């Protein structure tokens, strides 16, 4: 779904850039309500994990592959506003360091892959959580459906953007049919990855999962004829995974996925690349501004061994993403803490 330079004309790219900038500004403010010192490190880890899993293209049809978009995963784990920022950090790292997704198309990609997927998936997730029974299984089911819907929603968004500013003369009906069809299949993979990841985190630290807040109803006691909330009983520390342990486990998993497992990912073009080639909408693809980057194409320049080159590039990418993401979210959490005394006064 990474749109390269040349697919969308300059005016439309500029408009989506303004839309993306506005959404990021709103998300920064919203993230101050979602993040605190406990969850800020998790947000940086979520960004790094999304980067790693996006390197794992999986086959979905003859000659086509797909990969995680990550909007649903981020929104459910750390909140919709923080989720937009997580995916945006990933897109920025991919565009600058790896020449993946055009820099002039960054607004298109943030709008499509960060904003649309996050907003749509979280709306679906919250709607399902309200009608399903309270419990961990409901969180997992809602995560699956939300992620499944988010991918074709992004395909629809791209189709609309292309209808306005596409640089080639291709019938929009053909683009829509091809994009939505293949991305429904990719959405199944997205749903499996998202539900498994959310389920794993909820199983060990539900208190850190934004979408699982309020999962358990407070025990009620009758006092003088009235029902009141019973005092919260914390889960013994020995029975829970520490935040540091969860963070380290997640980081090591991300490094292994990007540095080793990614070598076995499908080499077939992803959904957008396949549709663009088959329908001829890639005729005006431009040269990427970061094509001379030493990490362009997810390989380290001057290292001839493909396994070593790709693995090292993946590890570097995870490292950069977790550092940049953690710094951004730490600053946001600090600003929240600094503003609380003033608001209380």
Short mmCIF file of C-alpha atoms in Angstrom, two decimals:
data_model
loop_
_atom_site.label_atom_id
_atom_site.label_comp_id
_atom_site.label_asym_id
_atom_site.label_seq_id
_atom_site.Cartn_x
_atom_site.Cartn_y
_atom_site.Cartn_z
CA UNK A 1 0.00 0.00 0.00
CA UNK A 2 3.07 2.29 0.04
CA UNK A 3 2.35 4.81 -2.73
CA UNK A 4 5.52 5.84 -4.63
CA UNK A 5 6.27 9.22 -6.18
CA UNK A 6 4.47 9.77 -9.47
CA UNK A 7 1.22 7.88 -8.83
CA UNK A 8 -0.62 10.98 -7.58
CA UNK A 9 -0.26 14.48 -9.04
CA UNK A 10 1.33 17.36 -7.12
CA UNK A 11 -1.84 19.30 -6.17
CA UNK A 12 -3.54 16.22 -4.73
CA UNK A 13 -0.35 15.20 -2.92
CA UNK A 14 -0.16 18.69 -1.42
CA UNK A 15 -3.77 18.54 -0.22
CA UNK A 16 -3.27 15.14 1.39
CA UNK A 17 -0.11 16.52 2.97
CA UNK A 18 -2.15 19.28 4.60
CA UNK A 19 -4.76 16.73 5.73
CA UNK A 20 -2.03 14.52 7.17
CA UNK A 21 -0.35 17.42 8.97
CA UNK A 22 -3.65 18.48 10.51
CA UNK A 23 -4.43 14.93 11.61
CA UNK A 24 -0.98 14.55 13.16
CA UNK A 25 -1.43 17.80 15.09
CA UNK A 26 -4.78 16.57 16.43
CA UNK A 27 -3.25 13.17 17.22
CA UNK A 28 -0.41 14.75 19.19
CA UNK A 29 -2.95 16.47 21.40
CA UNK A 30 -5.06 13.33 21.69
CA UNK A 31 -2.03 11.20 22.53
CA UNK A 32 -1.44 13.31 25.62
CA UNK A 33 -4.70 11.90 27.00
CA UNK A 34 -3.89 8.33 25.98
CA UNK A 35 -0.27 8.08 27.12
CA UNK A 36 1.38 8.11 30.50
CA UNK A 37 4.78 7.02 31.74
CA UNK A 38 3.62 3.38 31.83
CA UNK A 39 2.33 3.20 28.28
CA UNK A 40 4.71 5.56 26.42
CA UNK A 41 7.46 2.90 26.12
CA UNK A 42 4.88 0.43 24.78
CA UNK A 43 3.94 2.92 22.03
CA UNK A 44 7.55 3.11 20.84
CA UNK A 45 7.70 -0.67 20.86
CA UNK A 46 4.46 -0.93 18.87
CA UNK A 47 5.97 1.28 16.15
CA UNK A 48 9.08 -0.90 16.00
CA UNK A 49 6.99 -4.08 15.89
CA UNK A 50 4.86 -2.74 13.03
CA UNK A 51 8.03 -1.86 11.11
CA UNK A 52 9.36 -5.39 11.63
CA UNK A 53 6.16 -7.19 10.66
CA UNK A 54 5.72 -5.01 7.57
CA UNK A 55 8.90 -6.65 6.26
CA UNK A 56 7.14 -10.04 6.31
CA UNK A 57 5.21 -10.17 3.04
CA UNK A 58 2.88 -13.18 2.93
CA UNK A 59 1.40 -14.69 -0.26
CA UNK A 60 -2.30 -13.99 -0.81
CA UNK A 61 -2.93 -14.91 -4.44
CA UNK A 62 -1.06 -15.98 -7.55
CA UNK A 63 1.89 -13.62 -7.91
CA UNK A 64 0.70 -11.26 -5.16
CA UNK A 65 1.70 -10.74 -1.54
CA UNK A 66 0.56 -8.60 1.34
CA UNK A 67 1.90 -7.26 4.61
CA UNK A 68 0.60 -5.76 7.82
CA UNK A 69 -0.56 -2.14 7.70
CA UNK A 70 -0.72 -1.90 11.48
CA UNK A 71 -3.37 0.77 12.06
CA UNK A 72 -5.74 -1.55 13.91
CA UNK A 73 -2.97 -3.11 15.98
CA UNK A 74 -1.63 0.27 17.09
CA UNK A 75 -5.05 1.78 17.81
CA UNK A 76 -6.14 -1.13 20.01
CA UNK A 77 -2.87 -1.44 21.91
CA UNK A 78 -2.07 2.22 22.57
CA UNK A 79 -5.11 4.26 21.45
CA UNK A 80 -6.30 5.72 18.14
CA UNK A 81 -4.44 9.05 18.35
CA UNK A 82 -1.21 7.39 19.44
CA UNK A 83 -1.84 4.73 16.78
CA UNK A 84 -1.86 7.36 14.04
CA UNK A 85 1.51 8.59 15.33
CA UNK A 86 2.94 5.05 15.52
CA UNK A 87 2.16 4.22 11.90
CA UNK A 88 3.31 7.68 10.78
CA UNK A 89 6.70 7.17 12.46
CA UNK A 90 7.04 3.86 10.61
CA UNK A 91 6.16 5.47 7.27
CA UNK A 92 8.66 8.27 7.87
CA UNK A 93 11.47 5.80 8.64
CA UNK A 94 10.60 3.69 5.60
CA UNK A 95 10.48 6.66 3.26
CA UNK A 96 13.69 8.36 4.42
CA UNK A 97 15.91 5.37 5.19
CA UNK A 98 14.63 2.62 2.90
CA UNK A 99 13.16 4.50 -0.10
CA UNK A 100 9.85 2.73 0.50
CA UNK A 101 6.92 5.02 -0.25
CA UNK A 102 7.53 8.30 -2.03
CA UNK A 103 8.52 11.40 -0.07
CA UNK A 104 6.24 13.61 -2.16
CA UNK A 105 3.55 10.98 -1.51
CA UNK A 106 4.14 10.95 2.25
CA UNK A 107 0.90 12.82 2.84
CA UNK A 108 -0.96 10.26 0.74
CA UNK A 109 0.58 7.38 2.65
CA UNK A 110 -0.04 8.89 6.09
CA UNK A 111 -3.64 9.67 5.15
CA UNK A 112 -4.24 6.22 3.70
CA UNK A 113 -2.18 3.89 5.89
CA UNK A 114 -2.11 5.75 9.22
CA UNK A 115 -5.28 7.80 9.46
CA UNK A 116 -7.87 5.75 7.55
CA UNK A 117 -6.82 2.37 8.93
CA UNK A 118 -6.63 3.63 12.51
CA UNK A 119 -9.89 5.58 12.52
CA UNK A 120 -11.91 2.90 10.73
CA UNK A 121 -10.53 0.00 12.72
CA UNK A 122 -10.96 1.66 16.10
CA UNK A 123 -14.53 2.69 15.30
CA UNK A 124 -15.35 -0.92 14.37
CA UNK A 125 -13.50 -2.22 17.43
CA UNK A 126 -15.34 0.05 19.88
CA UNK A 127 -18.69 -0.76 18.30
CA UNK A 128 -18.11 -4.50 18.66
CA UNK A 129 -16.76 -4.27 22.22
CA UNK A 130 -19.95 -2.51 23.30
CA UNK A 131 -22.21 -5.33 22.07
CA UNK A 132 -20.01 -8.36 22.82
CA UNK A 133 -19.76 -9.90 26.28
CA UNK A 134 -17.05 -8.41 28.46
CA UNK A 135 -13.98 -10.58 28.37
CA UNK A 136 -10.62 -11.19 26.74
CA UNK A 137 -12.12 -13.33 23.99
CA UNK A 138 -14.32 -10.41 22.91
CA UNK A 139 -11.26 -8.15 22.65
CA UNK A 140 -9.59 -10.70 20.38
CA UNK A 141 -12.69 -11.16 18.21
CA UNK A 142 -13.23 -7.41 17.91
CA UNK A 143 -9.54 -6.97 17.00
CA UNK A 144 -9.85 -9.55 14.21
CA UNK A 145 -12.89 -7.92 12.63
CA UNK A 146 -11.55 -4.38 13.01
CA UNK A 147 -8.26 -5.27 11.33
CA UNK A 148 -10.04 -7.19 8.58
CA UNK A 149 -12.17 -4.16 7.71
CA UNK A 150 -9.33 -1.63 7.90
CA UNK A 151 -7.35 -2.95 4.92
CA UNK A 152 -10.06 -2.77 2.22
CA UNK A 153 -11.02 0.60 3.75
CA UNK A 154 -7.49 1.80 2.97
CA UNK A 155 -7.84 0.38 -0.55
CA UNK A 156 -11.06 2.37 -1.01
CA UNK A 157 -9.30 5.51 0.26
CA UNK A 158 -6.45 5.05 -2.22
CA UNK A 159 -8.95 4.53 -5.04
CA UNK A 160 -10.70 7.80 -4.16
CA UNK A 161 -7.40 9.67 -4.00
CA UNK A 162 -6.39 8.17 -7.34
CA UNK A 163 -9.74 9.16 -8.85
CA UNK A 164 -8.98 12.77 -7.93
CA UNK A 165 -5.28 12.97 -8.70
CA UNK A 166 -4.14 9.88 -10.59
CA UNK A 167 -1.43 10.58 -13.18
CA UNK A 168 -2.50 7.93 -15.70
CA UNK A 169 -5.71 7.47 -17.64
CA UNK A 170 -7.08 4.23 -16.24
CA UNK A 171 -10.76 3.59 -15.62
CA UNK A 172 -11.39 4.08 -11.92
CA UNK A 173 -13.76 1.10 -11.88
CA UNK A 174 -10.89 -1.19 -12.86
CA UNK A 175 -8.65 0.26 -10.17
CA UNK A 176 -11.37 -0.06 -7.52
CA UNK A 177 -12.23 -3.66 -8.39
CA UNK A 178 -8.61 -4.79 -8.39
CA UNK A 179 -7.57 -2.86 -5.27
CA UNK A 180 -10.51 -3.85 -3.10
CA UNK A 181 -10.47 -7.46 -4.25
CA UNK A 182 -6.84 -8.17 -3.43
CA UNK A 183 -6.89 -6.15 -0.21
CA UNK A 184 -9.83 -8.09 1.18
CA UNK A 185 -7.51 -11.11 1.02
CA UNK A 186 -4.65 -9.15 2.58
CA UNK A 187 -7.07 -8.08 5.30
CA UNK A 188 -7.37 -11.69 6.44
CA UNK A 189 -3.64 -11.81 7.12
CA UNK A 190 -3.85 -8.44 8.86
CA UNK A 191 -6.68 -9.73 11.03
CA UNK A 192 -4.80 -12.88 12.06
CA UNK A 193 -1.62 -11.00 12.99
CA UNK A 194 -3.52 -8.28 14.85
CA UNK A 195 -5.79 -10.59 16.85
CA UNK A 196 -2.93 -12.90 17.84
CA UNK A 197 -0.74 -9.99 18.96
CA UNK A 198 -3.51 -8.22 20.87
CA UNK A 199 -4.58 -11.50 22.46
CA UNK A 200 -1.02 -12.24 23.59
CA UNK A 201 -0.58 -8.82 25.23
CA UNK A 202 -4.03 -8.89 26.84
CA UNK A 203 -3.23 -12.30 28.31
CA UNK A 204 -0.20 -11.00 30.23
CA UNK A 205 -0.83 -7.27 30.75
CA UNK A 206 -4.43 -6.24 30.02
CA UNK A 207 -3.86 -3.07 32.04
CA UNK A 208 -1.46 -1.80 29.36
CA UNK A 209 -3.84 -2.38 26.43
CA UNK A 210 -5.83 0.76 25.62
CA UNK A 211 -8.71 -1.15 24.03
CA UNK A 212 -9.03 -3.42 27.08
CA UNK A 213 -9.54 -0.61 29.60
CA UNK A 214 -12.71 -1.29 31.51
CA UNK A 215 -12.57 -4.93 30.46
CA UNK A 216 -13.59 -6.11 33.91
CA UNK A 217 -16.57 -4.69 35.75
CA UNK A 218 -15.85 -3.42 39.26
CA UNK A 219 -17.20 -5.56 42.08
CA UNK A 220 -20.18 -3.95 43.78
CA UNK A 221 -20.86 -3.99 47.53
CA UNK A 222 -24.13 -3.06 49.22
CA UNK A 223 -23.55 -0.45 51.92
CA UNK A 224 -26.54 0.96 53.80
CA UNK A 225 -28.82 -0.28 51.07
CA UNK A 226 -26.80 1.27 48.21
CA UNK A 227 -24.43 -0.38 45.72
CA UNK A 228 -20.92 1.07 45.72
CA UNK A 229 -17.69 0.08 43.97
CA UNK A 230 -15.52 -2.26 45.97
CA UNK A 231 -11.87 -1.27 46.42
CA UNK A 232 -9.74 -2.44 43.49
CA UNK A 233 -7.67 -5.51 44.25
CA UNK A 234 -4.38 -5.42 42.35
CA UNK A 235 -3.11 -8.57 40.71
CA UNK A 236 -0.03 -9.84 42.57
CA UNK A 237 3.14 -8.67 40.85
CA UNK A 238 4.51 -12.21 40.70
CA UNK A 239 1.57 -13.30 38.57
CA UNK A 240 2.09 -10.60 35.95
CA UNK A 241 4.71 -9.87 33.32
CA UNK A 242 6.61 -6.71 34.22
CA UNK A 243 6.51 -3.76 31.87
CA UNK A 244 10.25 -4.10 31.34
CA UNK A 245 9.90 -7.80 30.60
CA UNK A 246 7.11 -7.15 28.10
CA UNK A 247 9.13 -4.40 26.41
CA UNK A 248 12.28 -6.53 26.15
CA UNK A 249 10.31 -9.51 24.83
CA UNK A 250 8.62 -7.33 22.23
CA UNK A 251 11.88 -5.73 21.12
CA UNK A 252 13.68 -9.06 20.80
CA UNK A 253 10.74 -10.44 18.83
CA UNK A 254 10.85 -7.43 16.49
CA UNK A 255 14.58 -7.81 15.95
CA UNK A 256 14.25 -11.52 15.18
CA UNK A 257 11.37 -10.91 12.75
CA UNK A 258 13.16 -8.10 10.90
CA UNK A 259 16.66 -9.52 11.11
CA UNK A 260 16.03 -13.19 10.39
CA UNK A 261 12.45 -14.17 9.53
CA UNK A 262 12.16 -11.41 6.92
CA UNK A 263 14.60 -13.30 4.68
CA UNK A 264 11.88 -15.90 4.13
CA UNK A 265 9.15 -13.40 3.26
CA UNK A 266 7.38 -13.61 -0.09
CA UNK A 267 9.24 -11.89 -2.92
CA UNK A 268 6.03 -11.31 -4.91
CA UNK A 269 4.86 -7.70 -5.36
CA UNK A 270 2.39 -6.47 -2.78
CA UNK A 271 -1.22 -5.64 -3.55
CA UNK A 272 -0.69 -2.07 -4.76
CA UNK A 273 2.42 -2.94 -6.78
CA UNK A 274 0.61 -5.80 -8.49
CA UNK A 275 -2.47 -3.72 -9.32
CA UNK A 276 -0.31 -0.80 -10.50
CA UNK A 277 1.65 -3.05 -12.85
CA UNK A 278 -1.37 -4.94 -14.19
CA UNK A 279 -3.52 -1.83 -14.74
CA UNK A 280 -0.73 0.46 -15.91
CA UNK A 281 -1.03 3.10 -13.21
CA UNK A 282 2.71 2.97 -12.51
CA UNK A 283 3.80 4.48 -15.85
CA UNK A 284 4.86 7.76 -14.28
CA UNK A 285 6.54 6.42 -11.17
CA UNK A 286 9.33 8.82 -10.24
CA UNK A 287 12.82 8.18 -8.93
CA UNK A 288 12.78 8.09 -5.15
CA UNK A 289 14.58 10.98 -3.44
CA UNK A 290 16.20 8.48 -1.04
CA UNK A 291 17.19 5.96 -3.69
CA UNK A 292 20.86 6.60 -2.86
CA UNK A 293 20.36 5.82 0.81
CA UNK A 294 22.73 3.10 2.06
CA UNK A 295 19.61 1.19 3.22
CA UNK A 296 17.47 1.67 0.10
CA UNK A 297 15.52 -1.45 -0.81
CA UNK A 298 15.88 -2.93 2.70
CA UNK A 299 19.50 -3.92 2.22
CA UNK A 300 22.82 -2.51 3.37
CA UNK A 301 24.84 -1.04 0.55
CA UNK A 302 28.11 -2.81 -0.33
CA UNK A 303 27.17 -6.01 1.54
CA UNK A 304 26.82 -8.68 -1.14
CA UNK A 305 25.35 -11.46 0.99
CA UNK A 306 21.58 -11.01 0.63
CA UNK A 307 20.70 -12.66 3.94
CA UNK A 308 23.20 -10.58 5.91
CA UNK A 309 22.37 -7.37 4.05
CA UNK A 310 18.61 -7.68 4.50
CA UNK A 311 18.85 -8.85 8.09
CA UNK A 312 21.17 -6.04 9.11
CA UNK A 313 18.94 -3.49 7.39
CA UNK A 314 15.94 -4.85 9.30
CA UNK A 315 17.75 -4.64 12.62
CA UNK A 316 18.85 -1.06 11.89
CA UNK A 317 15.31 -0.15 10.91
CA UNK A 318 13.86 -1.56 14.14
CA UNK A 319 16.53 0.30 16.10
CA UNK A 320 15.85 3.64 14.45
CA UNK A 321 12.08 3.21 14.74
CA UNK A 322 12.08 2.30 18.42
CA UNK A 323 14.41 5.19 19.28
CA UNK A 324 12.48 7.79 17.28
CA UNK A 325 9.10 6.46 18.36
CA UNK A 326 10.04 6.17 22.04
CA UNK A 327 11.46 9.70 22.03
CA UNK A 328 8.29 11.14 20.51
CA UNK A 329 6.00 9.34 22.94
CA UNK A 330 8.20 10.09 25.95
CA UNK A 331 8.00 13.80 25.10
CA UNK A 332 4.22 13.58 24.70
CA UNK A 333 3.85 11.80 28.05
CA UNK A 334 6.11 14.37 29.74
CA UNK A 335 4.02 17.22 28.35
CA UNK A 336 0.91 15.56 29.77
CA UNK A 337 2.50 15.33 33.21
CA UNK A 338 3.68 18.93 33.02
CA UNK A 339 0.20 20.17 32.08
CA UNK A 340 -1.63 18.30 34.87
CA UNK A 341 -0.71 20.65 37.76
CA UNK A 342 -1.75 23.67 35.69
CA UNK A 343 -5.07 22.04 34.77
CA UNK A 344 -5.67 21.04 38.39
CA UNK A 345 -4.99 24.61 39.52
#
